[in-house]
Coordinates of C-alpha atoms in Angstrom, one line a residue:
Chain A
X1 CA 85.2 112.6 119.9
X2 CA 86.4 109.7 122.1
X3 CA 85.3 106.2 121.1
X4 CA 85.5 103.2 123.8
X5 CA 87.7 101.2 121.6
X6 CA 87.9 98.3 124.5
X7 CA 84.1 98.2 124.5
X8 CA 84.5 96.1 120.7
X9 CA 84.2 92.8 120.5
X10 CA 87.1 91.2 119.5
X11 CA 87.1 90.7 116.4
X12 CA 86.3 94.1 115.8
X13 CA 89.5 95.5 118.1
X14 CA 91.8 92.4 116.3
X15 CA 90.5 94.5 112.9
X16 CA 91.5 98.3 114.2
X17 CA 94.7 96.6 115.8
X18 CA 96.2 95.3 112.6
X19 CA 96.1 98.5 111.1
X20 CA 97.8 100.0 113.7
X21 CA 101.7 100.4 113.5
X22 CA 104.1 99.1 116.4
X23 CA 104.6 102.8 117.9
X24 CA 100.6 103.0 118.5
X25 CA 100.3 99.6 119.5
X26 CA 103.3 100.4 121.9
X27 CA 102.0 103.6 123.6
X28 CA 98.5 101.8 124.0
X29 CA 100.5 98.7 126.1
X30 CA 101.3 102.1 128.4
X31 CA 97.4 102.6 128.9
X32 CA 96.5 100.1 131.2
X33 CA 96.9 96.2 131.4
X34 CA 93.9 95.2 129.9
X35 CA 95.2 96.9 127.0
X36 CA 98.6 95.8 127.0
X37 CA 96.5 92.5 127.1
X38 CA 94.5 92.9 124.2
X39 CA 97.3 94.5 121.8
X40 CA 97.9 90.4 120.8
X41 CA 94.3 90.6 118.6
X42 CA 96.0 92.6 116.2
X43 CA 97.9 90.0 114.6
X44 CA 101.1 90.9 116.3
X45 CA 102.3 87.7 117.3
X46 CA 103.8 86.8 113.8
X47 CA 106.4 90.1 114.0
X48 CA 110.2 89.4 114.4
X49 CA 111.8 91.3 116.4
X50 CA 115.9 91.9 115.9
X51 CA 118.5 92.1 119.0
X52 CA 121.1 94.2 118.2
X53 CA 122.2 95.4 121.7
X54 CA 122.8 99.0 120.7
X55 CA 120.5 101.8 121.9
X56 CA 117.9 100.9 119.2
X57 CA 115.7 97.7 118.9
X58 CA 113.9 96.9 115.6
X59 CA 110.6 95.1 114.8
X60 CA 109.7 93.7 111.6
X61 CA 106.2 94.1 111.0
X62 CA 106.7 91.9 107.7
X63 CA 109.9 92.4 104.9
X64 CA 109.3 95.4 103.9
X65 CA 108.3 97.8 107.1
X66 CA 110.5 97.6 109.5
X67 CA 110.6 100.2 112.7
X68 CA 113.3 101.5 115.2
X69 CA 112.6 102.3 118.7
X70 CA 115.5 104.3 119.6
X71 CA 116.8 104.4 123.0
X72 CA 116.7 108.2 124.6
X73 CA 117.2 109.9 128.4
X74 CA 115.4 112.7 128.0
X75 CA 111.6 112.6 129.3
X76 CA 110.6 115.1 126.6
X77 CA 111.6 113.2 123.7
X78 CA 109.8 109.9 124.9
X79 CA 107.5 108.4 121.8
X80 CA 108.7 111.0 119.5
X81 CA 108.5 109.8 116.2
X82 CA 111.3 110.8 113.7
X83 CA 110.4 109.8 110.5
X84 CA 107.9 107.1 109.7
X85 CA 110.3 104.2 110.9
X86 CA 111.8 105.7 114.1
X87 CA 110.3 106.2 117.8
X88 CA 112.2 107.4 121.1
X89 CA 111.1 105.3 124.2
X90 CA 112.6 105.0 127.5
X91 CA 114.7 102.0 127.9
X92 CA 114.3 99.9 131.6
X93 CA 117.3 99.9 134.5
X94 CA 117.8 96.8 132.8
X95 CA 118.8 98.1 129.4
X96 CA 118.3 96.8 125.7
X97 CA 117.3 93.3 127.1
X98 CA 114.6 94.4 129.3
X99 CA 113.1 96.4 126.9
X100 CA 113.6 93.6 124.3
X101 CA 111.7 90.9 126.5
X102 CA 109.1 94.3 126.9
X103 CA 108.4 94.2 123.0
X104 CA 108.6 90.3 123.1
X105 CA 105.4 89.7 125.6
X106 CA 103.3 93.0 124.7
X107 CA 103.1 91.7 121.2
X108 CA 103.8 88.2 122.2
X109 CA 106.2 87.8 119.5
X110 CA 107.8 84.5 118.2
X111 CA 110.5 85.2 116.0
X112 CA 113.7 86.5 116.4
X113 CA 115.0 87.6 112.8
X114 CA 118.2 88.4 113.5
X115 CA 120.3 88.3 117.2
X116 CA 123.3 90.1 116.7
X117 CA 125.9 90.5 119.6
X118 CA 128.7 93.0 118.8
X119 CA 132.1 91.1 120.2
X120 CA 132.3 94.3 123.0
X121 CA 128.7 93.8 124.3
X122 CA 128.8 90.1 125.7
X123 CA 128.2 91.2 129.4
X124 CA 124.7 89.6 129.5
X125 CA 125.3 86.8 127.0
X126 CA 123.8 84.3 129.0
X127 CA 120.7 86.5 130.4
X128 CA 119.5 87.0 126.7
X129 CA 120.1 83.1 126.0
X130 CA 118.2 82.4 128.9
X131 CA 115.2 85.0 127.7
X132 CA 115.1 83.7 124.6
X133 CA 115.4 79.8 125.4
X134 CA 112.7 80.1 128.5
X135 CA 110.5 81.2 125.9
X136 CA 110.9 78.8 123.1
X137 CA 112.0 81.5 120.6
X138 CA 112.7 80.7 117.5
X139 CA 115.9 82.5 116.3
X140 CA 116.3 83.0 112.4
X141 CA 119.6 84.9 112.2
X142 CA 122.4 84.5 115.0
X143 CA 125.1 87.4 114.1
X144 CA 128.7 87.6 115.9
X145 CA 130.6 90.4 115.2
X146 CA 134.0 91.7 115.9
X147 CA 137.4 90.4 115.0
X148 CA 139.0 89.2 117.9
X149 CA 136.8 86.7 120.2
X150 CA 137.0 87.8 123.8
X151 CA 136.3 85.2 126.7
X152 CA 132.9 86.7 126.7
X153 CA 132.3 84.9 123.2
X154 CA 134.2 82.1 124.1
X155 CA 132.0 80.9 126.3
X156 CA 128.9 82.1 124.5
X157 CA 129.4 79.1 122.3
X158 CA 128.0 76.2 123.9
X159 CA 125.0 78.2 125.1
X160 CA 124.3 78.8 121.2
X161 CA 123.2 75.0 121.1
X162 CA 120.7 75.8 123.5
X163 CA 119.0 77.9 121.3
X164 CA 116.5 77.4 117.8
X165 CA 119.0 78.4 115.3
X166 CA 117.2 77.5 112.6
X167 CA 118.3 79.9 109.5
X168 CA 121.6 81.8 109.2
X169 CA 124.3 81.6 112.0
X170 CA 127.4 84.0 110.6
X171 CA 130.4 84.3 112.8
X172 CA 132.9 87.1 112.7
X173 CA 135.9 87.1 114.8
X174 CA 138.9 85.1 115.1
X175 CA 138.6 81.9 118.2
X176 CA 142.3 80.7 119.8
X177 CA 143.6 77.9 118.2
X178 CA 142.5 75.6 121.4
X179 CA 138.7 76.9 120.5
X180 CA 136.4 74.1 119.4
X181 CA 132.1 73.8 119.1
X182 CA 130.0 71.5 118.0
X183 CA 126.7 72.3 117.0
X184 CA 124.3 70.2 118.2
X185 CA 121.8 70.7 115.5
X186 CA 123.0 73.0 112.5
X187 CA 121.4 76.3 111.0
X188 CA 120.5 76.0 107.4
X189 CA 123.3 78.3 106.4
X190 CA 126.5 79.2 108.1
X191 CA 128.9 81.7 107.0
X192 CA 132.4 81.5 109.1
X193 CA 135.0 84.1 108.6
X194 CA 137.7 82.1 111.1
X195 CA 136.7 78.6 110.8
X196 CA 139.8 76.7 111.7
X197 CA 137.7 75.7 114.1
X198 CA 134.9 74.1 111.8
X199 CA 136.8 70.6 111.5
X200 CA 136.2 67.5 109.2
X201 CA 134.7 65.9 111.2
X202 CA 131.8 69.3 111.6
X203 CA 131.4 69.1 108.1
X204 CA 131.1 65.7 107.7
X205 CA 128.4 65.6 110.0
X206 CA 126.8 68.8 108.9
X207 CA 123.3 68.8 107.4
X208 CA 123.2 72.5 106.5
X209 CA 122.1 73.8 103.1
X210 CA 125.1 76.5 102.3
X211 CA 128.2 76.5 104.3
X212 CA 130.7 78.9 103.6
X213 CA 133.8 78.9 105.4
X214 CA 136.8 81.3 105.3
X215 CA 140.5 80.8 106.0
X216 CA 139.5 77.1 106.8
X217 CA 142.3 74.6 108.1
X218 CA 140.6 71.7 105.9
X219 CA 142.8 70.1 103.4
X220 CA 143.4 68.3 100.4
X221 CA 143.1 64.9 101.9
X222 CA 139.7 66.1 104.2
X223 CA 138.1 67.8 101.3
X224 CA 138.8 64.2 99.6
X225 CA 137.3 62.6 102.0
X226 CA 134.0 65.1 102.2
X227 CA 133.6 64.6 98.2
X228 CA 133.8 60.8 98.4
X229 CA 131.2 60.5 101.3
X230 CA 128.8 63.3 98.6
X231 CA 129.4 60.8 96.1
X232 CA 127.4 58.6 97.9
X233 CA 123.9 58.8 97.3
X234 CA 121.7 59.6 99.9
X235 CA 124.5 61.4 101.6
X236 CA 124.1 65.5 102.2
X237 CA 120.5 65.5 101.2
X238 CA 120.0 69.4 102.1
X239 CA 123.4 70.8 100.5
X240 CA 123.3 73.1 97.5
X241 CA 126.8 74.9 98.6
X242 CA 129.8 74.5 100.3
X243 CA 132.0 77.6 99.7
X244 CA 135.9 77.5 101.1
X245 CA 137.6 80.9 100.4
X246 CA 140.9 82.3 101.2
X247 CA 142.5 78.9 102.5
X248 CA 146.1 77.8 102.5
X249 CA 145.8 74.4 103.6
X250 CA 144.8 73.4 99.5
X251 CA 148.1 72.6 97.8
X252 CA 148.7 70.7 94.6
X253 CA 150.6 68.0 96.4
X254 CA 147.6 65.2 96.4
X255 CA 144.3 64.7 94.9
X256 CA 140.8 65.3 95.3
X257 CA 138.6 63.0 93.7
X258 CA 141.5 61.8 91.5
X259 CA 142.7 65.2 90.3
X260 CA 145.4 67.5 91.4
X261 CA 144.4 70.9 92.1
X262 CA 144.3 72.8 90.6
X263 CA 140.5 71.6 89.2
X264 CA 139.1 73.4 87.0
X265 CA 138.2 72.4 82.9
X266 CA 140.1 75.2 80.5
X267 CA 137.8 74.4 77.3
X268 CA 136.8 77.5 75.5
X269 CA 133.8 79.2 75.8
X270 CA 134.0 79.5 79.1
X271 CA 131.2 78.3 81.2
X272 CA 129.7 79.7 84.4
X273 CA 127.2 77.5 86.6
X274 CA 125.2 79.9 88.7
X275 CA 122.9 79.7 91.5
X276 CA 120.1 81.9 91.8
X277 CA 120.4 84.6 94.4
X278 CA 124.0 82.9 95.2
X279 CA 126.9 82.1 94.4
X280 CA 128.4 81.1 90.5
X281 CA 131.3 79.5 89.4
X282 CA 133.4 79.6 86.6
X283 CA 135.1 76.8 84.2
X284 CA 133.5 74.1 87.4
X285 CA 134.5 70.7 87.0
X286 CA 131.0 68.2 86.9
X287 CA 131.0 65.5 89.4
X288 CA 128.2 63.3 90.3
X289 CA 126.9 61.7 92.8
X290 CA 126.1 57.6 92.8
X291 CA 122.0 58.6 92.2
X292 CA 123.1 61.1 89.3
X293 CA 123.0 64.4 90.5
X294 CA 124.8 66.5 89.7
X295 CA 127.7 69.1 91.5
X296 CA 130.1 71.5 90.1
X297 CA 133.6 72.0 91.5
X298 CA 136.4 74.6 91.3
X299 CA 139.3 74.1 93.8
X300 CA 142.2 76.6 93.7
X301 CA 145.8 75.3 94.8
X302 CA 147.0 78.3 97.1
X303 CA 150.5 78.5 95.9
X304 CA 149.1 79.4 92.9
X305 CA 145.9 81.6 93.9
X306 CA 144.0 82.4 96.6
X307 CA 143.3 79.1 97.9
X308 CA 140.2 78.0 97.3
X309 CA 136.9 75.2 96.8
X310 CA 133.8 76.1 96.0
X311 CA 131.2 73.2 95.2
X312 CA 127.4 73.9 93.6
X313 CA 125.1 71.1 93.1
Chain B
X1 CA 101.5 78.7 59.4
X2 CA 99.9 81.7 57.9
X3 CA 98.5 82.3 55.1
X4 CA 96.9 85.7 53.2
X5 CA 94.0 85.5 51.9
X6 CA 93.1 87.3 48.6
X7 CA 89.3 87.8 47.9
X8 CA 87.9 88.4 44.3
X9 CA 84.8 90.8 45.5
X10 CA 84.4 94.0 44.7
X11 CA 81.7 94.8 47.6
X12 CA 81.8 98.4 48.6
X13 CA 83.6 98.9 52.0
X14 CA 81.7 97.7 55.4
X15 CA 79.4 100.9 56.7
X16 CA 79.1 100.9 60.7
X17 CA 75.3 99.8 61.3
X18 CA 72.9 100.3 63.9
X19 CA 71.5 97.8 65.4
X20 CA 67.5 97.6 65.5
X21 CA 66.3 99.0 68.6
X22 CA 64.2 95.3 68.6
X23 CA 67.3 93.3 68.8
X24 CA 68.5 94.5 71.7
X25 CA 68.7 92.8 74.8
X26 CA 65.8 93.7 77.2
X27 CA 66.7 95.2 80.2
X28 CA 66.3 93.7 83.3
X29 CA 64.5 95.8 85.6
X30 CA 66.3 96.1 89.1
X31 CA 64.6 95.0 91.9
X32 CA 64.4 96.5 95.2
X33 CA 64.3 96.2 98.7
X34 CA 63.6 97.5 101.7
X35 CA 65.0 97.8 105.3
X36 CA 64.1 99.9 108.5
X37 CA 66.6 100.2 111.7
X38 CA 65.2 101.0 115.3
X39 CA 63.7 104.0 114.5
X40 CA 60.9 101.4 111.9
X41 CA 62.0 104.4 108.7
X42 CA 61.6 102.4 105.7
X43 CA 64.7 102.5 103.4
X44 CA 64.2 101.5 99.6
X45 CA 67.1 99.9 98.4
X46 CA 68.3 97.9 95.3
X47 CA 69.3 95.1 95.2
X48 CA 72.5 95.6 93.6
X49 CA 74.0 98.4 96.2
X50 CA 72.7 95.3 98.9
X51 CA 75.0 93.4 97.3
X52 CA 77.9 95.3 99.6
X53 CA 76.4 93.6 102.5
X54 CA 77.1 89.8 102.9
X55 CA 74.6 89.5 105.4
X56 CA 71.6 90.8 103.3
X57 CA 72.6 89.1 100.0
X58 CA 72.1 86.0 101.5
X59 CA 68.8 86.8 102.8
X60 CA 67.4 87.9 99.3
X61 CA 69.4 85.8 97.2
X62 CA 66.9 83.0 96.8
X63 CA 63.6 85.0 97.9
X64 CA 62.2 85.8 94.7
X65 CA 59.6 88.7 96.1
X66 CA 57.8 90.4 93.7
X67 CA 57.8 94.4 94.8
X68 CA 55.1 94.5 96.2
X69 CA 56.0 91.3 98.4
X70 CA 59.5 93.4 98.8
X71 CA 57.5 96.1 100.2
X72 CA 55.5 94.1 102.5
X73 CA 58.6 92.6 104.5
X74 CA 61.0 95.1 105.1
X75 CA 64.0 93.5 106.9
X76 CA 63.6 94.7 110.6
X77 CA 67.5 95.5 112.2
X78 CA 66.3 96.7 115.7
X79 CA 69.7 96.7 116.6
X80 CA 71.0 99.2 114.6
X81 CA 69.6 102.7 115.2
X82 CA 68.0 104.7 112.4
X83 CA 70.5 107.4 111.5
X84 CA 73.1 104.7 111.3
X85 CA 70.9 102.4 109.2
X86 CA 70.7 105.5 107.0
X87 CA 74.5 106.2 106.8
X88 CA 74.9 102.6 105.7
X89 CA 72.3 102.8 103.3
X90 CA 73.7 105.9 101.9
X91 CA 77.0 104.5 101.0
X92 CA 75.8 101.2 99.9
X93 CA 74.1 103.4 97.2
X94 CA 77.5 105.6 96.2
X95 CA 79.6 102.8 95.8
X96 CA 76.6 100.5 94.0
X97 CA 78.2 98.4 91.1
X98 CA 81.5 100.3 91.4
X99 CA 84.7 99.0 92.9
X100 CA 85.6 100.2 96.1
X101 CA 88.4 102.8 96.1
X102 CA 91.3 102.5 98.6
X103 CA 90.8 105.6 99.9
X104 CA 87.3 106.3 100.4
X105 CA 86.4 110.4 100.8
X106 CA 82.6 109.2 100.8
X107 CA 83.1 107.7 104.6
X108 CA 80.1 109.2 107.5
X109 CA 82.4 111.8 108.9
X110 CA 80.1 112.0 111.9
X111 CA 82.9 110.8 114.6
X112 CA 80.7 110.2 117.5
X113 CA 78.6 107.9 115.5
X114 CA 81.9 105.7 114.5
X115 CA 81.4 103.3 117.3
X116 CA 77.9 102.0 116.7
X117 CA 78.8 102.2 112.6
X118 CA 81.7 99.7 113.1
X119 CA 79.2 97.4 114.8
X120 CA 76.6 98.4 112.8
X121 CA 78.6 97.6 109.5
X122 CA 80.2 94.3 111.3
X123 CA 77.3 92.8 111.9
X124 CA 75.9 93.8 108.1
X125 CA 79.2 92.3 107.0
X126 CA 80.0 95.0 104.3
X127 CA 83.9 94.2 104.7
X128 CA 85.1 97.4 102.6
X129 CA 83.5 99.7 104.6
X130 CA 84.3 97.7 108.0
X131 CA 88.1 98.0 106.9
X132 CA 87.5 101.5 106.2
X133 CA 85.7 102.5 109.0
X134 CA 88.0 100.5 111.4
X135 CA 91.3 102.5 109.1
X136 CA 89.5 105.9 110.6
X137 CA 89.2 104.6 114.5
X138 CA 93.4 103.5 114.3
X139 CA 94.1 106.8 112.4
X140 CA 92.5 108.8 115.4
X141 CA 95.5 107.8 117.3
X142 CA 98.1 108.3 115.2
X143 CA 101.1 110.0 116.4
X144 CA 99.7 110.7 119.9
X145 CA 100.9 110.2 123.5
X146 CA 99.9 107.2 125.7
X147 CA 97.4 109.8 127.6
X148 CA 95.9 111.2 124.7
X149 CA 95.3 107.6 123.3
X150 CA 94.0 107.1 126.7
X151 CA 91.7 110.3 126.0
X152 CA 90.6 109.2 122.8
X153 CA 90.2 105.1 122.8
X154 CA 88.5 106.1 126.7
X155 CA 91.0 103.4 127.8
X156 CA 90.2 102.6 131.6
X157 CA 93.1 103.0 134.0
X158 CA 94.1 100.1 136.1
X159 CA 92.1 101.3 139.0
X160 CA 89.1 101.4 137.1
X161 CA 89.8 98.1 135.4
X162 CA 89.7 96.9 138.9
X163 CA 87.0 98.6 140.4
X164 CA 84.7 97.4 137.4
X165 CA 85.8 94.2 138.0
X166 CA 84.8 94.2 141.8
X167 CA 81.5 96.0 141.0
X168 CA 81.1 93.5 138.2
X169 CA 81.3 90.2 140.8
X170 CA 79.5 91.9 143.3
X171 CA 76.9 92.2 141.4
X172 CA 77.2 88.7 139.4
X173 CA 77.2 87.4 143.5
X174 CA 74.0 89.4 144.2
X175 CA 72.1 88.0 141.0
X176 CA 73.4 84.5 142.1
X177 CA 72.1 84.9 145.5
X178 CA 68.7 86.1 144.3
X179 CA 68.1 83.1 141.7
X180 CA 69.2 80.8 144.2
X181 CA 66.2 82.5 146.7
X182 CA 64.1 82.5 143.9
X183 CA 64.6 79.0 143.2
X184 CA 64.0 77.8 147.2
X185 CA 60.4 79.7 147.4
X186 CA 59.4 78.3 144.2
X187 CA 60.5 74.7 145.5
X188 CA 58.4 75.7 148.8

């Protein structure tokens, strides 16, 4: 028996809306404008959505249910469900970006949780930084994959700063040694697998919680230079962990904070300084700050190891 | 610290008693109320399954009535027709004093009635059965195409939406223009 669902008042279709999931929510949008219009009552505007620029886009209703609209050409399979989590649709002549900004304003989402550009799919880099910054979106995760940075990414860069980074920002490939960015304001982690580029100066300016940088170019005398301007209070308010791993630039040829590395204590028991959900430490050396707090270092010479620092407070 | 304790008595062991039927607290007799919907059928209900209603508890919370006063001033809903008053009623009594299950199997099956039960029960404020009632009208669409949610929500199509709208103004314009004719012969 039908039921004039529009005929509620609002409250009443906000209600039946939030127990709706996104694939019913989406084929209603299809009905008519005035529903595609009313869809935001149902609390929808506090969903993330995730850019992954494959055939499938994903919205997270909260952390734990997350579901897939899968990209498909043929007309029969349109809103098929497979499983709970996954829905055929029909993507626009404009691809995965049109459809994104489709999802974005039918449930007027805010959030981006994660924007993830595979290195090989950079053709319309600036389009989706455009979408995204035209509508203030707030961007929790930005993703680069890939291990060799194209043009493409090259000049992706820059536009990064004109977007709300405010989370995670993890980088994958490898830049040319002329590569350089600044970030104009930074995420509160970043995870850099090539960071040659990510200079002394970067990290003295950085305000990020956790930064964890491989194959860095920073050495002994910069990483000196980092702990001396942390031992002054008030300096790096926000950072709980900085994280250099396979470097070669750390020798045992000068010192950092008046020791040679490598720095680590060789008392017996053993001790291990972890941080919850994160990274731990073992045999750290304790260094404080002027105020008193506290930080734990480990640094690695490479000749010796894998060069390495890694610093917990 | 603990200590143990060792007693000297040689009392024979503790016997389970009963209780005089005199000591026991008297029970509270339950009062009742009463409600009719359009139709003006009287419904007796207590006061504890009117507890599901937010609405009605505050209206008797502080009254006091006797039963007899009870019976004299049934709370009128003219909005809400009988058989709906009654479903309400009904399930009000079921889930009296008990905690509200997730799933409820006890819910009006009647589907045709759904839409003037969800206002009905909105504007009673009995949240469980709102949630549950507004669970059944988002299941109805579960899994279907965009036409059959069409079908079933009787979502207008864009056309309509507009021709509505037109009819709507037209006829908004016509009322205008008759108050404001109104308004000059009265002035005359």
């Amino acid at each position: 028996m039908p039921i004039a669902l529009l005929n509620f008042p609002t409250d009443l279709l906000g209600e039946v809306f939030r127990l709706c999931d996104p694939f019913d929510l989406y084929k209603l949008s299809k009905c008519s404008k005035r529903a595609r219009k009313s869809i935001k009552l149902g609390n929808t505007k506090s969903w993330k959505i995730t850019f992954s620029f494959q055939n499938d886009m994903n919205i997270w209703v909260d952390r734990y249910r997350n579901y897939y609209f899968k990209k498909t050409e043929n007309p029969e399979d349109y809103f098929k469900r497979e499983h709970m989590e996954y829905m055929y649709v029909q993507f626009p002549d404009g691809g995965a970006l049109d459809f994104s900004i489709d999802l974005i304003e039918t449930f007027g989402i805010r959030i981006v949780g994660t924007l993830s550009f595979p290195s090989d799919i950079f053709d319309n880099f600036s389009n989706v930084v455009t979408a995204l910054t035209d509508r203030n979106m707030e961007i929790e995760e930005v993703q680069i994959g890939g291990t060799e940075a194209g043009q493409d990414v090259f000049n992706f860069m820059p536009l990064m700063n004109q977007m709300n980074t405010i989370q995670d920002f993890r980088c994958f490939p490898k830049f040319p040694s002329n590569f350089h960015h600044l970030f104009d304001k930074y995420p509160n982690n970043i995870n850099i697998h090539f960071s040659s580029w990510f200079t002394i100066d970067q990290l003295l300016d950085c305000t990020s919680v956790h930064i964890t940088l491989f194959r860095s170019t920073l050495n002994n005398q910069d990483l000196n230079m980092f702990l001396q301007k942390w031992k002054k209070a008030g300096t790096f308010p926000n950072l709980r962990s900085l994280i250099i791993l396979h470097t070669e630039t750390i020798d045992n040829q000068s010192r950092i904070l008046d020791m040679v590395p490598p720095i680590k204590i060789a008392d017996n028991p053993r001790i291990r300084v972890s941080m919850k959900d994160r990274d731990s430490i073992v045999d750290p050396v304790q260094v404080k700050k002027d105020d008193g707090t506290v930080g734990w270092l480990v640094v690695e010479d490479h000749r010796e190891h894998d060069g390495s620092l890694e610093f917990l407070m | 610290m603990s200590s143990t304790e060792q007693g000297t008595s040689s009392a024979a062991p503790a016997e389970p008693t009963t209780a005089p039927e005199s000591a026991a607290a008297p029970e509270v007799p339950e009062s009742f109320y009463y409600v009719h919907g359009k139709d003006k059928v009287v419904h007796k209900v207590s006061a504890g399954a009117l507890q599901h209603s937010a609405l009605i508890h505050g209206m008797i919370s502080n009254l006091g009535y006797t039963e007899e006063q009870a019976k004299a001033n049934p709370f009128p809903f003219e909005n809400i027709d009988g058989d709906i008053l009654q479903m309400v009623v009904d399930w009000c009594n079921q889930h009296k004093g008990k905690p509200t299950p997730p799933e409820d199997t006890n819910l009006p099956k009647q589907k045709e009635k759904l839409f003037d039960l969800v206002l009905a029960v909105n504007y009673l404020e009995i949240k469980e059965l709102l949630t549950y009632c507004c669970k059944q009208v988002a299941m109805m669409v579960k899994g279907k195409s965009p036409e059959e949610i069409r079908e079933i929500w009787m979502i207008p199509t864009d056309a309509e939406d507009e021709a509505a709208e037109k009819e709507a103004k037209k006829r908004a314009g016509k009322e205008a223009a008759g108050e404001t004719a109104a308004a000059a012969g009265d002035a005359k």
